[in-house]
Amino acid sequence: MGVKKVLMLCLTCMLVIAIAGCGSNNGNTGATPEATAAATDAPKTLTKIKVALDWTPNTNHTGLYAAKDLGFYTEEGLDVEIVQPGAAGADTMVASGEAAFGISAQEALTLARLQGVPLVSIAAIIQHNTSGFAAPKDRNIKTPKDFEGKTYGGWGSPAEEAAMKAIMDPEGGDVKKVKIVNIGEADYFTAVKRDIDFAWIFYAWTGIEAELRGEPLDMQYLKDYAPQLDYYTPVLTTSEKAIAENPELVKAFLKATSKGYQYAIDKPEEAAAILTKAVPDLDAKLVLASQKWLSPKYTEDAARWGEQKAEVWKNYADWMYGLKLLDKPLDTTKAFTNDFLPDGL
């Protein structure tokens, strides 16, 4: 799972595994008797909706698969299909109505809204940014200042250098002393052996994989050096149209999804098993290790799963605008909402 290169900091690669219909509730593995009973009593006619992922399935998405497998969506009268984003991307699918909900990131949604795309973030999947710049330990990169004289492999966005500068400046580093090369979609582990010294990753996936491979990393998390970069990534999105025309659907979807993520928080091993059952091509050991690392971070210091803070949206947008990476300030009051999150589960 690489850093999302959607829009300004966006993912351009929409991989590979056809997952339409994955995560079926057949067998209901891990379901509690209460969930099974509730599913049995659910309405016979379900509302069919699609949720578009931002990437191939991984532990950022476990709550969706848990909610589907355990019957939480059925309880709310929903028949949810989890789909790959395709060439257009999840944001486009949600904005066009092809998918009712999608997974995106604050940095992508920020730029989308300023381009007139009426997307709204309805839940933060993870409370704090778990991405950062990672290097094999033999490169001796212990602080951002150590980026000097090293080669960074990225995807060619000006926001990469801006983020690097933001965490180097407090440490007295000079971003102009970093060699920045475009490696596109090259595999991190191959690239650091051949072409580069460090890259931008999400630790929950690539970092955990490095541990399992016996290739430990030095990781410089963005949030540890630059508070404005502690943004929400990933987030759940819908459209302004869906909110206006069918708010009860949004509420029902989030109620069930919240239960799914709470299950993943409370029972990471069981949740990992649900994900690997739904997507058997995934490495089960990686999924389990990643899930154990990530589950506490879904909610962390928030009052409830999914909660978003206005200052997080404002801090990031103001930083981007100050660097002239945005054409105008973002109206954060329209970019996100907590209104559809359940008060209690």
mmCIF file of C-alpha atoms in Angstrom:
data_model
loop_
_atom_site.group_PDB
_atom_site.id
_atom_site.type_symbol
_atom_site.label_atom_id
_atom_site.label_comp_id
_atom_site.label_asym_id
_atom_site.label_seq_id
_atom_site.Cartn_x
_atom_site.Cartn_y
_atom_site.Cartn_z
ATOM 1 C CA MET A 1 0.000 0.000 0.000
ATOM 2 C CA GLY A 2 1.883 3.069 -1.172
ATOM 3 C CA VAL A 3 1.175 6.681 -0.355
ATOM 4 C CA LYS A 4 -1.963 7.700 -2.205
ATOM 5 C CA LYS A 5 -1.202 9.474 -5.414
ATOM 6 C CA VAL A 6 -4.727 10.733 -6.023
ATOM 7 C CA LEU A 7 -4.932 14.257 -7.415
ATOM 8 C CA MET A 8 -2.190 16.443 -5.901
ATOM 9 C CA LEU A 9 -0.776 13.643 -3.740
ATOM 10 C CA CYS A 10 -2.442 10.982 -5.773
ATOM 11 C CA LEU A 11 -2.315 7.337 -6.586
ATOM 12 C CA THR A 12 -2.243 6.771 -10.319
ATOM 13 C CA CYS A 13 -2.158 3.012 -10.134
ATOM 14 C CA MET A 14 -5.455 1.187 -9.699
ATOM 15 C CA LEU A 15 -4.432 -2.457 -9.350
ATOM 16 C CA VAL A 16 -5.274 -5.618 -10.216
ATOM 17 C CA ILE A 17 -7.458 -8.004 -8.236
ATOM 18 C CA ALA A 18 -11.090 -8.205 -9.319
ATOM 19 C CA ILE A 19 -12.934 -8.125 -6.048
ATOM 20 C CA ALA A 20 -16.516 -7.365 -7.018
ATOM 21 C CA GLY A 21 -18.691 -9.342 -4.675
ATOM 22 C CA CYS A 22 -15.807 -10.270 -2.336
ATOM 23 C CA GLY A 23 -16.496 -10.499 1.345
ATOM 24 C CA SER A 24 -19.745 -12.435 0.932
ATOM 25 C CA ASN A 25 -21.634 -13.204 4.082
ATOM 26 C CA ASN A 26 -21.903 -16.882 3.090
ATOM 27 C CA GLY A 27 -20.810 -18.887 6.097
ATOM 28 C CA ASN A 28 -20.759 -15.739 8.266
ATOM 29 C CA THR A 29 -17.320 -16.608 9.646
ATOM 30 C CA GLY A 30 -16.764 -15.036 13.033
ATOM 31 C CA ALA A 31 -20.308 -13.730 13.369
ATOM 32 C CA THR A 32 -21.814 -13.507 16.797
ATOM 33 C CA PRO A 33 -25.178 -15.215 17.418
ATOM 34 C CA GLU A 34 -26.708 -11.751 17.779
ATOM 35 C CA ALA A 35 -25.375 -10.649 14.379
ATOM 36 C CA THR A 36 -26.599 -13.870 12.788
ATOM 37 C CA ALA A 37 -30.048 -13.443 14.272
ATOM 38 C CA ALA A 38 -30.184 -9.815 13.193
ATOM 39 C CA ALA A 39 -29.213 -10.765 9.665
ATOM 40 C CA THR A 40 -31.982 -13.389 9.640
ATOM 41 C CA ASP A 41 -34.513 -10.783 10.704
ATOM 42 C CA ALA A 42 -33.279 -8.182 8.192
ATOM 43 C CA PRO A 43 -35.583 -6.795 5.486
ATOM 44 C CA LYS A 44 -36.050 -9.131 2.545
ATOM 45 C CA THR A 45 -35.553 -6.363 0.020
ATOM 46 C CA LEU A 46 -32.115 -4.818 0.395
ATOM 47 C CA THR A 47 -30.837 -1.619 -1.136
ATOM 48 C CA LYS A 48 -27.909 -2.422 -3.406
ATOM 49 C CA ILE A 49 -24.957 -0.027 -3.212
ATOM 50 C CA LYS A 50 -21.328 -0.018 -4.265
ATOM 51 C CA VAL A 51 -18.303 1.055 -2.248
ATOM 52 C CA ALA A 52 -15.228 1.863 -4.346
ATOM 53 C CA LEU A 53 -11.823 1.199 -2.832
ATOM 54 C CA ASP A 54 -8.874 3.496 -3.410
ATOM 55 C CA TRP A 55 -6.404 0.661 -3.903
ATOM 56 C CA THR A 56 -6.210 -3.096 -3.776
ATOM 57 C CA PRO A 57 -7.755 -4.549 -0.587
ATOM 58 C CA ASN A 58 -5.691 -4.107 2.559
ATOM 59 C CA THR A 59 -6.138 -3.482 6.257
ATOM 60 C CA ASN A 60 -7.318 0.087 5.719
ATOM 61 C CA HIS A 61 -10.454 -1.579 4.382
ATOM 62 C CA THR A 62 -10.998 -4.329 6.961
ATOM 63 C CA GLY A 63 -13.993 -2.659 8.592
ATOM 64 C CA LEU A 64 -15.897 -2.754 5.304
ATOM 65 C CA TYR A 65 -15.280 -6.452 4.849
ATOM 66 C CA ALA A 66 -16.134 -7.159 8.497
ATOM 67 C CA ALA A 67 -19.402 -5.231 8.228
ATOM 68 C CA LYS A 68 -20.322 -7.231 5.136
ATOM 69 C CA ASP A 69 -19.251 -10.627 6.468
ATOM 70 C CA LEU A 70 -20.864 -10.232 9.880
ATOM 71 C CA GLY A 71 -24.198 -9.081 8.493
ATOM 72 C CA PHE A 72 -24.041 -5.502 9.762
ATOM 73 C CA TYR A 73 -24.946 -4.083 6.358
ATOM 74 C CA THR A 74 -27.809 -6.534 6.027
ATOM 75 C CA GLU A 75 -29.116 -5.413 9.407
ATOM 76 C CA GLU A 76 -29.380 -1.889 7.968
ATOM 77 C CA GLY A 77 -31.159 -3.071 4.823
ATOM 78 C CA LEU A 78 -28.090 -2.773 2.587
ATOM 79 C CA ASP A 79 -26.581 -5.113 0.019
ATOM 80 C CA VAL A 80 -23.046 -3.755 -0.265
ATOM 81 C CA GLU A 81 -20.683 -4.585 -3.108
ATOM 82 C CA ILE A 82 -17.037 -3.653 -2.534
ATOM 83 C CA VAL A 83 -15.394 -2.890 -5.874
ATOM 84 C CA GLN A 84 -12.015 -1.943 -7.242
ATOM 85 C CA PRO A 85 -11.769 1.666 -8.389
ATOM 86 C CA GLY A 86 -10.980 1.043 -12.034
ATOM 87 C CA ALA A 87 -9.177 3.492 -14.275
ATOM 88 C CA ALA A 88 -11.391 6.421 -13.322
ATOM 89 C CA GLY A 89 -10.658 6.132 -9.605
ATOM 90 C CA ALA A 90 -12.919 6.019 -6.569
ATOM 91 C CA ASP A 91 -13.426 9.785 -6.414
ATOM 92 C CA THR A 92 -14.818 9.887 -9.934
ATOM 93 C CA MET A 93 -17.041 6.875 -9.275
ATOM 94 C CA VAL A 94 -18.554 8.531 -6.205
ATOM 95 C CA ALA A 95 -18.928 11.955 -7.814
ATOM 96 C CA SER A 96 -20.704 10.437 -10.824
ATOM 97 C CA GLY A 97 -22.994 8.255 -8.711
ATOM 98 C CA GLU A 98 -21.518 5.002 -10.023
ATOM 99 C CA ALA A 99 -20.607 4.186 -6.420
ATOM 100 C CA ALA A 100 -22.528 5.478 -3.414
ATOM 101 C CA PHE A 101 -19.421 5.599 -1.234
ATOM 102 C CA GLY A 102 -15.689 5.467 -1.724
ATOM 103 C CA ILE A 103 -12.341 5.563 -0.042
ATOM 104 C CA SER A 104 -10.139 8.575 -0.670
ATOM 105 C CA ALA A 105 -7.770 10.779 1.328
ATOM 106 C CA GLN A 106 -7.917 14.290 2.708
ATOM 107 C CA GLU A 107 -5.258 15.544 0.325
ATOM 108 C CA ALA A 108 -7.199 14.259 -2.681
ATOM 109 C CA LEU A 109 -10.565 15.508 -1.521
ATOM 110 C CA THR A 110 -9.090 18.939 -0.755
ATOM 111 C CA LEU A 111 -7.994 19.397 -4.347
ATOM 112 C CA ALA A 112 -11.153 17.790 -5.739
ATOM 113 C CA ARG A 113 -13.425 20.254 -3.964
ATOM 114 C CA LEU A 114 -11.415 23.207 -5.204
ATOM 115 C CA GLN A 115 -11.897 21.844 -8.716
ATOM 116 C CA GLY A 116 -15.653 21.810 -8.194
ATOM 117 C CA VAL A 117 -16.038 18.086 -7.453
ATOM 118 C CA PRO A 118 -18.752 17.852 -4.758
ATOM 119 C CA LEU A 119 -17.254 15.100 -2.593
ATOM 120 C CA VAL A 120 -17.670 15.039 1.184
ATOM 121 C CA SER A 121 -15.650 13.088 3.739
ATOM 122 C CA ILE A 122 -18.030 11.322 6.112
ATOM 123 C CA ALA A 123 -15.532 9.421 8.289
ATOM 124 C CA ALA A 124 -11.823 9.233 8.994
ATOM 125 C CA ILE A 125 -10.760 5.605 8.741
ATOM 126 C CA ILE A 126 -7.553 6.246 10.698
ATOM 127 C CA GLN A 127 -7.169 9.111 13.147
ATOM 128 C CA HIS A 128 -3.557 10.051 12.444
ATOM 129 C CA ASN A 129 -1.362 9.962 9.365
ATOM 130 C CA THR A 130 0.622 6.713 9.415
ATOM 131 C CA SER A 131 2.692 7.607 6.360
ATOM 132 C CA GLY A 132 6.241 8.864 6.209
ATOM 133 C CA PHE A 133 9.615 8.552 4.571
ATOM 134 C CA ALA A 134 11.211 5.132 4.982
ATOM 135 C CA ALA A 135 14.736 3.891 4.360
ATOM 136 C CA PRO A 136 16.558 0.616 4.952
ATOM 137 C CA LYS A 137 18.539 0.853 8.183
ATOM 138 C CA ASP A 138 21.862 0.589 6.355
ATOM 139 C CA ARG A 139 21.249 4.058 4.831
ATOM 140 C CA ASN A 140 21.611 5.547 8.326
ATOM 141 C CA ILE A 141 18.682 7.962 7.951
ATOM 142 C CA LYS A 142 17.795 8.622 11.584
ATOM 143 C CA THR A 143 16.234 12.089 11.227
ATOM 144 C CA PRO A 144 14.891 14.132 8.299
ATOM 145 C CA LYS A 145 18.190 16.066 8.174
ATOM 146 C CA ASP A 146 19.829 12.806 7.101
ATOM 147 C CA PHE A 147 17.911 13.006 3.815
ATOM 148 C CA GLU A 148 20.670 15.361 2.676
ATOM 149 C CA GLY A 149 22.939 13.689 0.157
ATOM 150 C CA LYS A 150 20.512 10.805 -0.337
ATOM 151 C CA THR A 151 18.264 9.848 -3.264
ATOM 152 C CA TYR A 152 14.481 9.936 -2.851
ATOM 153 C CA GLY A 153 12.221 7.955 -5.157
ATOM 154 C CA GLY A 154 8.772 9.414 -5.786
ATOM 155 C CA TRP A 155 6.104 9.883 -8.435
ATOM 156 C CA GLY A 156 6.770 13.457 -9.576
ATOM 157 C CA SER A 157 4.373 15.568 -7.506
ATOM 158 C CA PRO A 158 5.514 18.990 -6.234
ATOM 159 C CA ALA A 159 3.773 18.139 -2.963
ATOM 160 C CA GLU A 160 6.422 15.508 -2.274
ATOM 161 C CA GLU A 161 9.233 18.028 -2.073
ATOM 162 C CA ALA A 162 6.968 20.345 -0.071
ATOM 163 C CA ALA A 163 6.275 17.629 2.495
ATOM 164 C CA MET A 164 9.945 16.727 2.659
ATOM 165 C CA LYS A 165 10.871 20.356 3.232
ATOM 166 C CA ALA A 166 8.207 20.667 5.948
ATOM 167 C CA ILE A 167 9.817 17.934 8.031
ATOM 168 C CA MET A 168 13.430 18.812 7.180
ATOM 169 C CA ASP A 169 13.228 22.491 8.096
ATOM 170 C CA PRO A 170 12.620 21.951 11.844
ATOM 171 C CA GLU A 171 15.678 19.674 11.915
ATOM 172 C CA GLY A 172 17.924 22.154 10.122
ATOM 173 C CA GLY A 173 17.934 20.189 6.893
ATOM 174 C CA ASP A 174 18.050 21.526 3.329
ATOM 175 C CA VAL A 175 15.692 19.827 0.892
ATOM 176 C CA LYS A 176 17.736 21.153 -2.025
ATOM 177 C CA LYS A 177 20.482 18.737 -0.982
ATOM 178 C CA VAL A 178 18.211 15.755 -1.666
ATOM 179 C CA LYS A 179 18.298 14.096 -5.080
ATOM 180 C CA ILE A 180 14.684 13.498 -6.124
ATOM 181 C CA VAL A 181 13.982 10.991 -8.880
ATOM 182 C CA ASN A 182 10.728 9.686 -10.340
ATOM 183 C CA ILE A 183 10.386 5.916 -9.936
ATOM 184 C CA GLY A 184 6.708 5.758 -10.847
ATOM 185 C CA GLU A 185 5.082 2.585 -9.564
ATOM 186 C CA ALA A 186 8.300 0.682 -8.917
ATOM 187 C CA ASP A 187 8.208 -1.743 -5.994
ATOM 188 C CA TYR A 188 9.683 -0.181 -2.854
ATOM 189 C CA PHE A 189 11.846 -3.179 -1.971
ATOM 190 C CA THR A 190 13.276 -3.433 -5.457
ATOM 191 C CA ALA A 191 13.867 0.305 -5.755
ATOM 192 C CA VAL A 192 15.818 0.678 -2.493
ATOM 193 C CA LYS A 193 18.113 -2.147 -3.538
ATOM 194 C CA ARG A 194 18.775 -0.630 -6.934
ATOM 195 C CA ASP A 195 18.044 3.065 -7.416
ATOM 196 C CA ILE A 196 17.097 5.005 -4.272
ATOM 197 C CA ASP A 197 17.729 5.440 -0.557
ATOM 198 C CA PHE A 198 14.241 6.235 0.690
ATOM 199 C CA ALA A 199 10.598 6.632 -0.334
ATOM 200 C CA TRP A 200 7.196 7.654 1.033
ATOM 201 C CA ILE A 201 5.199 4.711 2.409
ATOM 202 C CA PHE A 202 2.398 3.743 4.768
ATOM 203 C CA TYR A 203 3.968 1.794 7.605
ATOM 204 C CA ALA A 204 0.868 -0.342 8.230
ATOM 205 C CA TRP A 205 1.482 -2.212 4.994
ATOM 206 C CA THR A 206 4.920 -1.665 3.462
ATOM 207 C CA GLY A 207 6.576 -1.147 6.844
ATOM 208 C CA ILE A 208 5.038 -4.289 8.290
ATOM 209 C CA GLU A 209 6.003 -6.195 5.156
ATOM 210 C CA ALA A 210 9.572 -5.018 5.655
ATOM 211 C CA GLU A 211 9.528 -6.403 9.190
ATOM 212 C CA LEU A 212 8.255 -9.771 7.968
ATOM 213 C CA ARG A 213 10.926 -9.849 5.260
ATOM 214 C CA GLY A 214 13.650 -9.192 7.818
ATOM 215 C CA GLU A 215 14.419 -5.832 6.199
ATOM 216 C CA PRO A 216 13.728 -3.311 9.000
ATOM 217 C CA LEU A 217 13.317 0.363 8.227
ATOM 218 C CA ASP A 218 14.080 3.736 9.692
ATOM 219 C CA MET A 219 10.792 5.625 9.433
ATOM 220 C CA GLN A 220 10.313 9.382 9.636
ATOM 221 C CA TYR A 221 6.588 9.917 10.157
ATOM 222 C CA LEU A 222 5.249 13.180 8.728
ATOM 223 C CA LYS A 223 3.098 13.886 11.783
ATOM 224 C CA ASP A 224 6.082 13.752 14.132
ATOM 225 C CA TYR A 225 7.746 16.753 12.521
ATOM 226 C CA ALA A 226 4.971 18.786 10.876
ATOM 227 C CA PRO A 227 1.544 18.980 12.562
ATOM 228 C CA GLN A 228 -0.039 20.303 9.364
ATOM 229 C CA LEU A 229 0.789 16.961 7.735
ATOM 230 C CA ASP A 230 -1.121 14.944 10.316
ATOM 231 C CA TYR A 231 -4.088 14.794 7.970
ATOM 232 C CA TYR A 232 -6.728 12.098 7.488
ATOM 233 C CA THR A 233 -5.697 9.337 5.135
ATOM 234 C CA PRO A 234 -7.748 7.412 4.206
ATOM 235 C CA VAL A 235 -11.314 8.720 4.549
ATOM 236 C CA LEU A 236 -14.753 7.477 3.548
ATOM 237 C CA THR A 237 -16.527 9.729 1.055
ATOM 238 C CA THR A 238 -19.896 10.273 -0.532
ATOM 239 C CA SER A 239 -21.363 12.992 -2.728
ATOM 240 C CA GLU A 240 -23.260 16.116 -1.771
ATOM 241 C CA LYS A 241 -26.111 14.772 -3.890
ATOM 242 C CA ALA A 242 -26.315 11.538 -1.886
ATOM 243 C CA ILE A 243 -26.370 13.494 1.371
ATOM 244 C CA ALA A 244 -29.127 15.790 0.122
ATOM 245 C CA GLU A 245 -31.300 13.125 -1.475
ATOM 246 C CA ASN A 246 -30.805 10.110 0.784
ATOM 247 C CA PRO A 247 -29.379 11.049 4.187
ATOM 248 C CA GLU A 248 -30.909 7.956 5.811
ATOM 249 C CA LEU A 249 -28.873 5.756 3.469
ATOM 250 C CA VAL A 250 -25.682 7.554 4.490
ATOM 251 C CA LYS A 251 -26.604 7.153 8.141
ATOM 252 C CA ALA A 252 -27.376 3.440 7.751
ATOM 253 C CA PHE A 253 -24.158 2.804 5.851
ATOM 254 C CA LEU A 254 -22.056 4.529 8.494
ATOM 255 C CA LYS A 255 -23.804 2.761 11.348
ATOM 256 C CA ALA A 256 -22.934 -0.612 9.875
ATOM 257 C CA THR A 257 -19.447 0.435 8.803
ATOM 258 C CA SER A 258 -18.710 1.794 12.281
ATOM 259 C CA LYS A 259 -19.623 -1.596 13.697
ATOM 260 C CA GLY A 260 -17.273 -3.237 11.219
ATOM 261 C CA TYR A 261 -14.329 -1.058 12.216
ATOM 262 C CA GLN A 262 -15.148 -1.448 15.906
ATOM 263 C CA TYR A 263 -15.024 -5.212 15.390
ATOM 264 C CA ALA A 264 -11.592 -4.828 13.762
ATOM 265 C CA ILE A 265 -10.472 -2.713 16.737
ATOM 266 C CA ASP A 266 -11.717 -5.210 19.299
ATOM 267 C CA LYS A 267 -10.812 -8.416 17.449
ATOM 268 C CA PRO A 268 -7.896 -7.834 15.072
ATOM 269 C CA GLU A 269 -7.108 -11.517 14.567
ATOM 270 C CA GLU A 270 -10.682 -12.418 13.681
ATOM 271 C CA ALA A 271 -10.970 -9.331 11.470
ATOM 272 C CA ALA A 272 -7.783 -10.273 9.627
ATOM 273 C CA ALA A 273 -9.238 -13.720 8.970
ATOM 274 C CA ILE A 274 -12.350 -12.117 7.457
ATOM 275 C CA LEU A 275 -10.232 -10.011 5.097
ATOM 276 C CA THR A 276 -8.086 -12.931 3.960
ATOM 277 C CA LYS A 277 -11.171 -15.069 3.425
ATOM 278 C CA ALA A 278 -12.721 -12.359 1.272
ATOM 279 C CA VAL A 279 -9.500 -11.704 -0.665
ATOM 280 C CA PRO A 280 -7.538 -14.975 -0.646
ATOM 281 C CA ASP A 281 -4.758 -13.618 -2.864
ATOM 282 C CA LEU A 282 -3.524 -11.519 0.053
ATOM 283 C CA ASP A 283 -0.599 -12.744 2.185
ATOM 284 C CA ALA A 284 -2.320 -13.969 5.352
ATOM 285 C CA LYS A 285 0.751 -13.359 7.528
ATOM 286 C CA LEU A 286 1.045 -9.787 6.285
ATOM 287 C CA VAL A 287 -2.664 -9.142 6.794
ATOM 288 C CA LEU A 288 -2.562 -10.460 10.366
ATOM 289 C CA ALA A 289 0.572 -8.517 11.337
ATOM 290 C CA SER A 290 -0.716 -5.357 9.672
ATOM 291 C CA GLN A 291 -4.103 -5.684 11.340
ATOM 292 C CA LYS A 292 -2.578 -6.055 14.800
ATOM 293 C CA TRP A 293 -0.487 -2.923 14.217
ATOM 294 C CA LEU A 294 -3.277 -0.863 12.678
ATOM 295 C CA SER A 295 -6.365 -1.784 14.703
ATOM 296 C CA PRO A 296 -5.578 0.507 17.678
ATOM 297 C CA LYS A 297 -4.911 3.374 15.275
ATOM 298 C CA TYR A 298 -8.394 3.382 13.748
ATOM 299 C CA THR A 299 -9.749 5.354 16.712
ATOM 300 C CA GLU A 300 -6.698 6.137 18.869
ATOM 301 C CA ASP A 301 -7.416 9.408 20.735
ATOM 302 C CA ALA A 302 -10.805 10.137 19.102
ATOM 303 C CA ALA A 303 -14.075 9.866 21.003
ATOM 304 C CA ARG A 304 -15.418 7.433 18.397
ATOM 305 C CA TRP A 305 -14.351 5.796 15.169
ATOM 306 C CA GLY A 306 -14.635 8.094 12.166
ATOM 307 C CA GLU A 307 -14.573 11.423 14.037
ATOM 308 C CA GLN A 308 -12.984 14.328 12.140
ATOM 309 C CA LYS A 309 -11.724 17.657 13.436
ATOM 310 C CA ALA A 310 -12.083 20.968 11.639
ATOM 311 C CA GLU A 311 -8.556 22.025 12.560
ATOM 312 C CA VAL A 312 -7.063 18.987 10.826
ATOM 313 C CA TRP A 313 -8.797 19.937 7.586
ATOM 314 C CA LYS A 314 -7.909 23.605 7.981
ATOM 315 C CA ASN A 315 -4.256 23.055 8.879
ATOM 316 C CA TYR A 316 -3.545 20.958 5.822
ATOM 317 C CA ALA A 317 -5.481 23.146 3.378
ATOM 318 C CA ASP A 318 -3.893 26.331 4.724
ATOM 319 C CA TRP A 319 -0.441 24.783 4.357
ATOM 320 C CA MET A 320 -1.137 23.783 0.760
ATOM 321 C CA TYR A 321 -2.566 27.217 -0.035
ATOM 322 C CA GLY A 322 0.413 28.944 1.549
ATOM 323 C CA LEU A 323 2.716 27.004 -0.763
ATOM 324 C CA LYS A 324 0.538 27.957 -3.754
ATOM 325 C CA LEU A 325 -0.285 24.285 -4.330
ATOM 326 C CA LEU A 326 -3.950 25.330 -4.119
ATOM 327 C CA ASP A 327 -5.498 28.149 -6.147
ATOM 328 C CA LYS A 328 -7.730 29.339 -3.305
ATOM 329 C CA PRO A 329 -8.539 28.521 0.317
ATOM 330 C CA LEU A 330 -10.690 25.484 1.065
ATOM 331 C CA ASP A 331 -14.101 25.891 2.664
ATOM 332 C CA THR A 332 -13.550 23.164 5.241
ATOM 333 C CA THR A 333 -17.125 23.388 6.539
ATOM 334 C CA LYS A 334 -18.308 21.707 3.339
ATOM 335 C CA ALA A 335 -15.422 19.270 2.937
ATOM 336 C CA PHE A 336 -16.334 16.951 5.797
ATOM 337 C CA THR A 337 -19.106 16.107 8.227
ATOM 338 C CA ASN A 338 -19.511 14.074 11.414
ATOM 339 C CA ASP A 339 -23.309 14.314 11.248
ATOM 340 C CA PHE A 340 -23.894 10.757 10.056
ATOM 341 C CA LEU A 341 -21.664 8.936 12.524
ATOM 342 C CA PRO A 342 -23.589 6.909 15.120
ATOM 343 C CA ASP A 343 -23.550 8.272 18.670
ATOM 344 C CA GLY A 344 -23.079 4.816 20.116
ATOM 345 C CA LEU A 345 -22.885 1.223 18.978
#
